[in-house]
Every structure is written in C-alpha cells, then in structure tokens.
PDB file of C-alpha atoms in Angstrom:
ATOM      1  CA  LYS F   1      24.353  -8.100   1.444  1.00  0.00           C
ATOM      2  CA  ASP F   2      24.189  -4.426   2.430  1.00  0.00           C
ATOM      3  CA  PHE F   3      20.427  -4.353   1.885  1.00  0.00           C
ATOM      4  CA  ASP F   4      20.010  -7.574   3.863  1.00  0.00           C
ATOM      5  CA  THR F   5      22.044  -6.055   6.704  1.00  0.00           C
ATOM      6  CA  GLN F   6      19.875  -2.911   6.659  1.00  0.00           C
ATOM      7  CA  ILE F   7      16.669  -4.969   6.700  1.00  0.00           C
ATOM      8  CA  ASN F   8      17.913  -7.098   9.589  1.00  0.00           C
ATOM      9  CA  ALA F   9      18.823  -3.916  11.514  1.00  0.00           C
ATOM     10  CA  GLU F  10      15.160  -2.850  11.517  1.00  0.00           C
ATOM     11  CA  GLU F  11      13.859  -3.379  15.029  1.00  0.00           C
ATOM     12  CA  ALA F  12      10.223  -3.959  14.184  1.00  0.00           C
ATOM     13  CA  VAL F  13       9.414  -6.907  11.965  1.00  0.00           C
ATOM     14  CA  VAL F  14       6.462  -4.918  10.551  1.00  0.00           C
ATOM     15  CA  ASN F  15       8.988  -2.417   9.123  1.00  0.00           C
ATOM     16  CA  GLN F  16      10.981  -5.261   7.587  1.00  0.00           C
ATOM     17  CA  ARG F  17       7.787  -6.574   6.004  1.00  0.00           C
ATOM     18  CA  GLU F  18       6.881  -3.159   4.561  1.00  0.00           C
ATOM     19  CA  ARG F  19      10.322  -2.599   3.012  1.00  0.00           C
ATOM     20  CA  LEU F  20      10.638  -6.123   1.626  1.00  0.00           C
ATOM     21  CA  SER F  21       7.100  -6.002   0.223  1.00  0.00           C
ATOM     22  CA  ALA F  22       7.850  -2.709  -1.535  1.00  0.00           C
ATOM     23  CA  VAL F  23      11.007  -4.131  -3.113  1.00  0.00           C
ATOM     24  CA  ASP F  24       9.148  -7.283  -4.146  1.00  0.00           C
ATOM     25  CA  LYS F  25       6.381  -5.216  -5.773  1.00  0.00           C
ATOM     26  CA  LEU F  26       8.913  -3.282  -7.829  1.00  0.00           C
ATOM     27  CA  LEU F  27      10.879  -6.359  -8.857  1.00  0.00           C
ATOM     28  CA  THR F  28       7.665  -8.109  -9.841  1.00  0.00           C
ATOM     29  CA  LEU F  29       7.160  -5.428 -12.501  1.00  0.00           C
ATOM     30  CA  GLY F  30       9.971  -7.173 -14.362  1.00  0.00           C
ATOM     31  CA  THR F  31      12.481  -6.132 -16.929  1.00  0.00           C
ATOM     32  CA  ASP F  32       9.832  -5.598 -19.609  1.00  0.00           C
ATOM     33  CA  LEU F  33       8.385  -2.526 -17.899  1.00  0.00           C
ATOM     34  CA  THR F  34       5.925  -0.506 -19.967  1.00  0.00           C
ATOM     35  CA  PHE F  35       4.129   2.706 -19.181  1.00  0.00           C
ATOM     36  CA  GLY F  36       0.917   0.672 -19.032  1.00  0.00           C
ATOM     37  CA  LYS F  37       2.425  -1.351 -16.177  1.00  0.00           C
ATOM     38  CA  CYS F  38       3.408   1.916 -14.476  1.00  0.00           C
ATOM     39  CA  ILE F  39      -0.217   3.112 -14.736  1.00  0.00           C
ATOM     40  CA  THR F  40      -1.469  -0.211 -13.360  1.00  0.00           C
ATOM     41  CA  TRP F  41       1.006  -0.029 -10.458  1.00  0.00           C
ATOM     42  CA  ALA F  42      -0.017   3.581  -9.711  1.00  0.00           C
ATOM     43  CA  ARG F  43      -3.721   2.708  -9.799  1.00  0.00           C
ATOM     44  CA  LEU F  44      -3.172  -0.187  -7.387  1.00  0.00           C
ATOM     45  CA  GLU F  45      -1.176   2.129  -5.105  1.00  0.00           C
ATOM     46  CA  PHE F  46      -4.100   4.581  -5.110  1.00  0.00           C
ATOM     47  CA  GLU F  47      -6.415   1.738  -4.105  1.00  0.00           C
ATOM     48  CA  ASP F  48      -4.096   0.624  -1.330  1.00  0.00           C
ATOM     49  CA  LEU F  49      -3.456   4.096   0.094  1.00  0.00           C
ATOM     50  CA  PHE F  50      -6.872   5.695  -0.188  1.00  0.00           C
ATOM     51  CA  HIS F  51      -9.239   2.752   0.062  1.00  0.00           C
ATOM     52  CA  ASN F  52      -7.803  -0.485   1.474  1.00  0.00           C
ATOM     53  CA  THR F  53      -5.749   1.017   4.314  1.00  0.00           C
ATOM     54  CA  ILE F  54      -8.706   3.106   5.463  1.00  0.00           C
ATOM     55  CA  GLU F  55     -11.129   0.184   5.214  1.00  0.00           C
ATOM     56  CA  GLN F  56      -8.719  -1.923   7.304  1.00  0.00           C
ATOM     57  CA  LEU F  57      -8.527   0.820   9.932  1.00  0.00           C
ATOM     58  CA  LEU F  58     -12.328   0.991  10.061  1.00  0.00           C
ATOM     59  CA  PHE F  59     -12.496  -2.801  10.246  1.00  0.00           C
ATOM     60  CA  ASN F  60     -10.158  -2.774  13.251  1.00  0.00           C
ATOM     61  CA  PHE F  61     -11.876   0.260  14.801  1.00  0.00           C
ATOM     62  CA  PRO F  62     -15.541   0.362  13.667  1.00  0.00           C
ATOM     63  CA  LEU F  63     -17.529   3.571  14.069  1.00  0.00           C
ATOM     64  CA  ASP F  64     -18.979   2.257  17.348  1.00  0.00           C
ATOM     65  CA  ALA F  65     -15.609   1.099  18.778  1.00  0.00           C
ATOM     66  CA  LYS F  66     -14.863   1.882  22.414  1.00  0.00           C
ATOM     67  CA  THR F  67     -11.521   2.482  24.095  1.00  0.00           C
ATOM     68  CA  SER F  68     -10.315   0.384  27.025  1.00  0.00           C
ATOM     69  CA  ARG F  69     -11.929   3.050  29.250  1.00  0.00           C
ATOM     70  CA  GLY F  70     -15.314   2.595  27.547  1.00  0.00           C
ATOM     71  CA  THR F  71     -15.324   5.935  25.716  1.00  0.00           C
ATOM     72  CA  PRO F  72     -15.948   6.157  21.975  1.00  0.00           C
ATOM     73  CA  PHE F  73     -12.752   5.521  20.003  1.00  0.00           C
ATOM     74  CA  TRP F  74     -13.725   8.000  17.271  1.00  0.00           C
ATOM     75  CA  SER F  75     -14.088  11.124  19.395  1.00  0.00           C
ATOM     76  CA  GLY F  76     -12.242  14.326  20.207  1.00  0.00           C
ATOM     77  CA  PRO F  77      -9.414  14.828  17.732  1.00  0.00           C
ATOM     78  CA  LYS F  78      -9.901  11.351  16.218  1.00  0.00           C
ATOM     79  CA  ARG F  79     -12.429  11.466  13.408  1.00  0.00           C
ATOM     80  CA  PRO F  80     -13.214   8.391  11.350  1.00  0.00           C
ATOM     81  CA  PRO F  81     -11.697   8.580   7.876  1.00  0.00           C
ATOM     82  CA  THR F  82     -13.633   7.861   4.713  1.00  0.00           C
ATOM     83  CA  SER F  83     -12.202   5.638   2.030  1.00  0.00           C
ATOM     84  CA  ILE F  84     -12.141   6.948  -1.521  1.00  0.00           C
ATOM     85  CA  LYS F  85     -13.637   5.219  -4.534  1.00  0.00           C
ATOM     86  CA  PHE F  86     -11.385   5.864  -7.518  1.00  0.00           C
ATOM     87  CA  ASP F  87     -12.916   7.951 -10.302  1.00  0.00           C
ATOM     88  CA  ALA F  88     -10.896   8.337 -13.503  1.00  0.00           C
ATOM     89  CA  ASN F  89     -12.857  11.517 -14.245  1.00  0.00           C
ATOM     90  CA  ASN F  90     -11.794  13.120 -10.958  1.00  0.00           C
ATOM     91  CA  LYS F  91      -8.808  15.346 -11.755  1.00  0.00           C
ATOM     92  CA  GLU F  92      -7.104  14.737  -8.400  1.00  0.00           C
ATOM     93  CA  HIS F  93      -7.420  10.966  -8.754  1.00  0.00           C
ATOM     94  CA  LEU F  94      -6.101  11.022 -12.306  1.00  0.00           C
ATOM     95  CA  ASP F  95      -3.298  13.431 -11.345  1.00  0.00           C
ATOM     96  CA  PHE F  96      -2.180  11.049  -8.585  1.00  0.00           C
ATOM     97  CA  VAL F  97      -2.053   8.071 -10.949  1.00  0.00           C
ATOM     98  CA  THR F  98      -0.298  10.114 -13.647  1.00  0.00           C
ATOM     99  CA  ALA F  99       2.306  11.502 -11.254  1.00  0.00           C
ATOM    100  CA  ALA F 100       2.979   8.148  -9.561  1.00  0.00           C
ATOM    101  CA  ALA F 101       3.267   6.363 -12.919  1.00  0.00           C
ATOM    102  CA  ASN F 102       5.662   9.022 -14.210  1.00  0.00           C
ATOM    103  CA  VAL F 103       7.826   8.810 -11.069  1.00  0.00           C
ATOM    104  CA  LEU F 104       8.046   5.033 -11.470  1.00  0.00           C
ATOM    105  CA  ALA F 105       8.780   5.290 -15.206  1.00  0.00           C
ATOM    106  CA  THR F 106      11.481   7.902 -14.584  1.00  0.00           C
ATOM    107  CA  SER F 107      13.002   5.819 -11.775  1.00  0.00           C
ATOM    108  CA  PHE F 108      13.399   2.910 -14.188  1.00  0.00           C
ATOM    109  CA  GLY F 109      14.618   5.124 -17.056  1.00  0.00           C
ATOM    110  CA  LEU F 110      11.533   4.345 -19.134  1.00  0.00           C
ATOM    111  CA  LYS F 111      10.871   6.862 -21.898  1.00  0.00           C
ATOM    112  CA  GLU F 112       8.891   4.899 -24.478  1.00  0.00           C
ATOM    113  CA  GLY F 113       5.146   5.391 -24.263  1.00  0.00           C
ATOM    114  CA  VAL F 114       5.303   7.776 -21.303  1.00  0.00           C
ATOM    115  CA  THR F 115       2.491  10.301 -21.478  1.00  0.00           C
ATOM    116  CA  ASP F 116       0.473  12.674 -19.374  1.00  0.00           C
ATOM    117  CA  ASP F 117      -2.437  12.639 -21.831  1.00  0.00           C
ATOM    118  CA  ALA F 118      -5.520  12.135 -19.630  1.00  0.00           C
ATOM    119  CA  ASP F 119      -7.537  10.307 -22.291  1.00  0.00           C
ATOM    120  CA  ALA F 120      -4.694   7.872 -23.010  1.00  0.00           C
ATOM    121  CA  ILE F 121      -4.266   7.184 -19.295  1.00  0.00           C
ATOM    122  CA  ARG F 122      -8.014   6.682 -18.802  1.00  0.00           C
ATOM    123  CA  LYS F 123      -7.940   4.166 -21.664  1.00  0.00           C
ATOM    124  CA  ILE F 124      -5.177   2.196 -19.912  1.00  0.00           C
ATOM    125  CA  LEU F 125      -7.072   2.394 -16.608  1.00  0.00           C
ATOM    126  CA  GLU F 126     -10.107   0.692 -18.165  1.00  0.00           C
ATOM    127  CA  SER F 127      -8.184  -2.588 -18.267  1.00  0.00           C
ATOM    128  CA  VAL F 128      -6.820  -2.446 -14.702  1.00  0.00           C
ATOM    129  CA  VAL F 129      -8.330  -5.150 -12.525  1.00  0.00           C
ATOM    130  CA  ILE F 130      -8.736  -4.099  -8.907  1.00  0.00           C
ATOM    131  CA  PRO F 131      -8.855  -7.008  -6.455  1.00  0.00           C
ATOM    132  CA  GLU F 132     -11.852  -6.965  -4.141  1.00  0.00           C
ATOM    133  CA  TRP F 133     -10.858  -5.673  -0.715  1.00  0.00           C
ATOM    134  CA  LYS F 134     -11.195  -8.185   2.080  1.00  0.00           C
ATOM    135  CA  PRO F 135     -10.349  -7.396   5.703  1.00  0.00           C
ATOM    136  CA  ARG F 136      -7.146  -8.984   6.920  1.00  0.00           C
ATOM    137  CA  ARG F 137      -7.352 -10.846  10.201  1.00  0.00           C
ATOM    138  CA  GLY F 138      -4.552 -10.511  12.710  1.00  0.00           C
ATOM    139  CA  VAL F 139      -3.754  -6.859  11.947  1.00  0.00           C
ATOM    140  CA  ARG F 140      -2.679  -4.969  15.060  1.00  0.00           C
ATOM    141  CA  ILE F 141      -2.965  -1.174  15.133  1.00  0.00           C
ATOM    142  CA  LYS F 142      -2.108   1.022  18.111  1.00  0.00           C
ATOM    143  CA  ALA F 143      -5.245   2.715  19.447  1.00  0.00           C
ATOM    144  CA  ASP F 144      -3.288   5.685  20.851  1.00  0.00           C
ATOM    145  CA  GLU F 145       0.145   6.710  22.114  1.00  0.00           C
ATOM    146  CA  ASN F 146      -0.480   4.958  25.445  1.00  0.00           C
ATOM    147  CA  ASP F 147      -1.344   1.653  23.775  1.00  0.00           C
ATOM    148  CA  ASP F 148       1.481  -0.886  24.146  1.00  0.00           C
ATOM    149  CA  THR F 149       0.191  -3.012  21.259  1.00  0.00           C
ATOM    150  CA  GLU F 150       2.950  -3.863  18.796  1.00  0.00           C
ATOM    151  CA  SER F 151       1.671  -2.731  15.395  1.00  0.00           C
ATOM    152  CA  GLY F 152       1.825  -5.278  12.635  1.00  0.00           C
ATOM    153  CA  ASN F 153       0.306  -8.566  11.553  1.00  0.00           C
ATOM    154  CA  ASP F 154       0.236 -11.950  13.223  1.00  0.00           C
ATOM    155  CA  ASP F 155       2.028 -13.451  10.201  1.00  0.00           C
ATOM    156  CA  ASP F 156       4.820 -10.818   9.896  1.00  0.00           C
ATOM    157  CA  ASP F 157       7.644 -13.216  10.801  1.00  0.00           C
ATOM    158  CA  ALA F 158       6.541 -15.839   8.276  1.00  0.00           C
ATOM    159  CA  VAL F 159       6.012 -13.269   5.511  1.00  0.00           C
ATOM    160  CA  VAL F 160       9.411 -11.641   6.130  1.00  0.00           C
ATOM    161  CA  LYS F 161      11.096 -15.061   5.958  1.00  0.00           C
ATOM    162  CA  GLN F 162       9.246 -15.882   2.723  1.00  0.00           C
ATOM    163  CA  LEU F 163      10.112 -12.514   1.138  1.00  0.00           C
ATOM    164  CA  LYS F 164      13.791 -12.822   2.092  1.00  0.00           C
ATOM    165  CA  GLU F 165      13.924 -16.232   0.426  1.00  0.00           C
ATOM    166  CA  LYS F 166      12.142 -14.976  -2.674  1.00  0.00           C
ATOM    167  CA  LEU F 167      14.239 -11.813  -2.988  1.00  0.00           C
ATOM    168  CA  GLY F 168      17.432 -13.751  -2.299  1.00  0.00           C
ATOM    169  CA  ALA F 169      16.815 -15.667  -5.527  1.00  0.00           C
ATOM    170  CA  TYR F 170      17.135 -12.490  -7.627  1.00  0.00           C
ATOM    171  CA  ASP F 171      20.445 -11.939  -9.375  1.00  0.00           C
ATOM    172  CA  SER F 172      21.737  -8.554  -8.186  1.00  0.00           C
ATOM    173  CA  SER F 173      24.342  -8.203 -10.942  1.00  0.00           C
TER     174      SER F 173
END
C-alpha cells in the first residue's frame, strides 16, 4: 500500500507510468534470475537509452523541424543527438552492459554465474534479440522551457491503470 500511495502522489501521470513500468520490468525477470537474464536486461536498457529514446526525439523533432516562431528547432544550444548502434566490441558499450548487469545481479543477491569476462558476456549477447524500433505515436515532448505541452503519451492513463492492475496481482509477501 505504501508504494501505491507514493505512485498516486505523483502529480504527472507520465511519472507514474515510468515508475510502474520500471517495477514491472524488474518483476518480469522472475524468481529464476540468471546472469544471462541480467545481461539481456542491460543490453535492452542500452538500446532504450542510447538508441530508442534518441530516435523518438528525432521522430518528434526531425532535423528540419521549426519552432512555433518559424526558426529551426535544432539551432543555438540545441544540437540534434545521434543514436548509437550497439557494438559488443566497443569497450564503452560492453562496459555499460557489464556494469548494469552486475548492478542488477547484486541488487537481487545473485552470485552464481556473475562474471566480468568480456568474451563470456559477448557470447551471451549473441543470443539477445533486440526488437525493431518503431516510432510511438502520441508522444508529447516539451520543445523548450516556455512550451506548455504536458510531456507524456496519449495513452498514459490507460497504461498506468493496466500496470496497477497487473502489479496488484503480485504477492508482496
């Protein structure tokens, strides 16, 4: 109940959605957590953070986007970001996945199979299936600090309701 109270106290429904989605992702890993699942989770997080989020931003604000005043959106201090294609041979990419997987494993008290051996991790990564990115419709992103657009998605309310129902079915004992 305390978590439910905290979630309901969030003013913006987009924040509720983010928190509930994160909890759902972790619970979906299940009680039979392995280090391989931690690697898979970390790889998918990399994809979400460094590819999908950036592609969505560029979908909402293409390189030729204009502000409400008719000036180029990507100008002055705003430079268009570039999404990253994961490369298991790139040390920074592999370090991110290794560190994230180890944080998750440690958080769940997992010791069996945990490794920082790059070759072993690359081997696990070969079997990770990355869903094809598709732009989401109905995503609202503030263009600047003067924009009164409410960030989020058109379906936030429905998704939050669905996640609350799903997460409410978990036994918290």
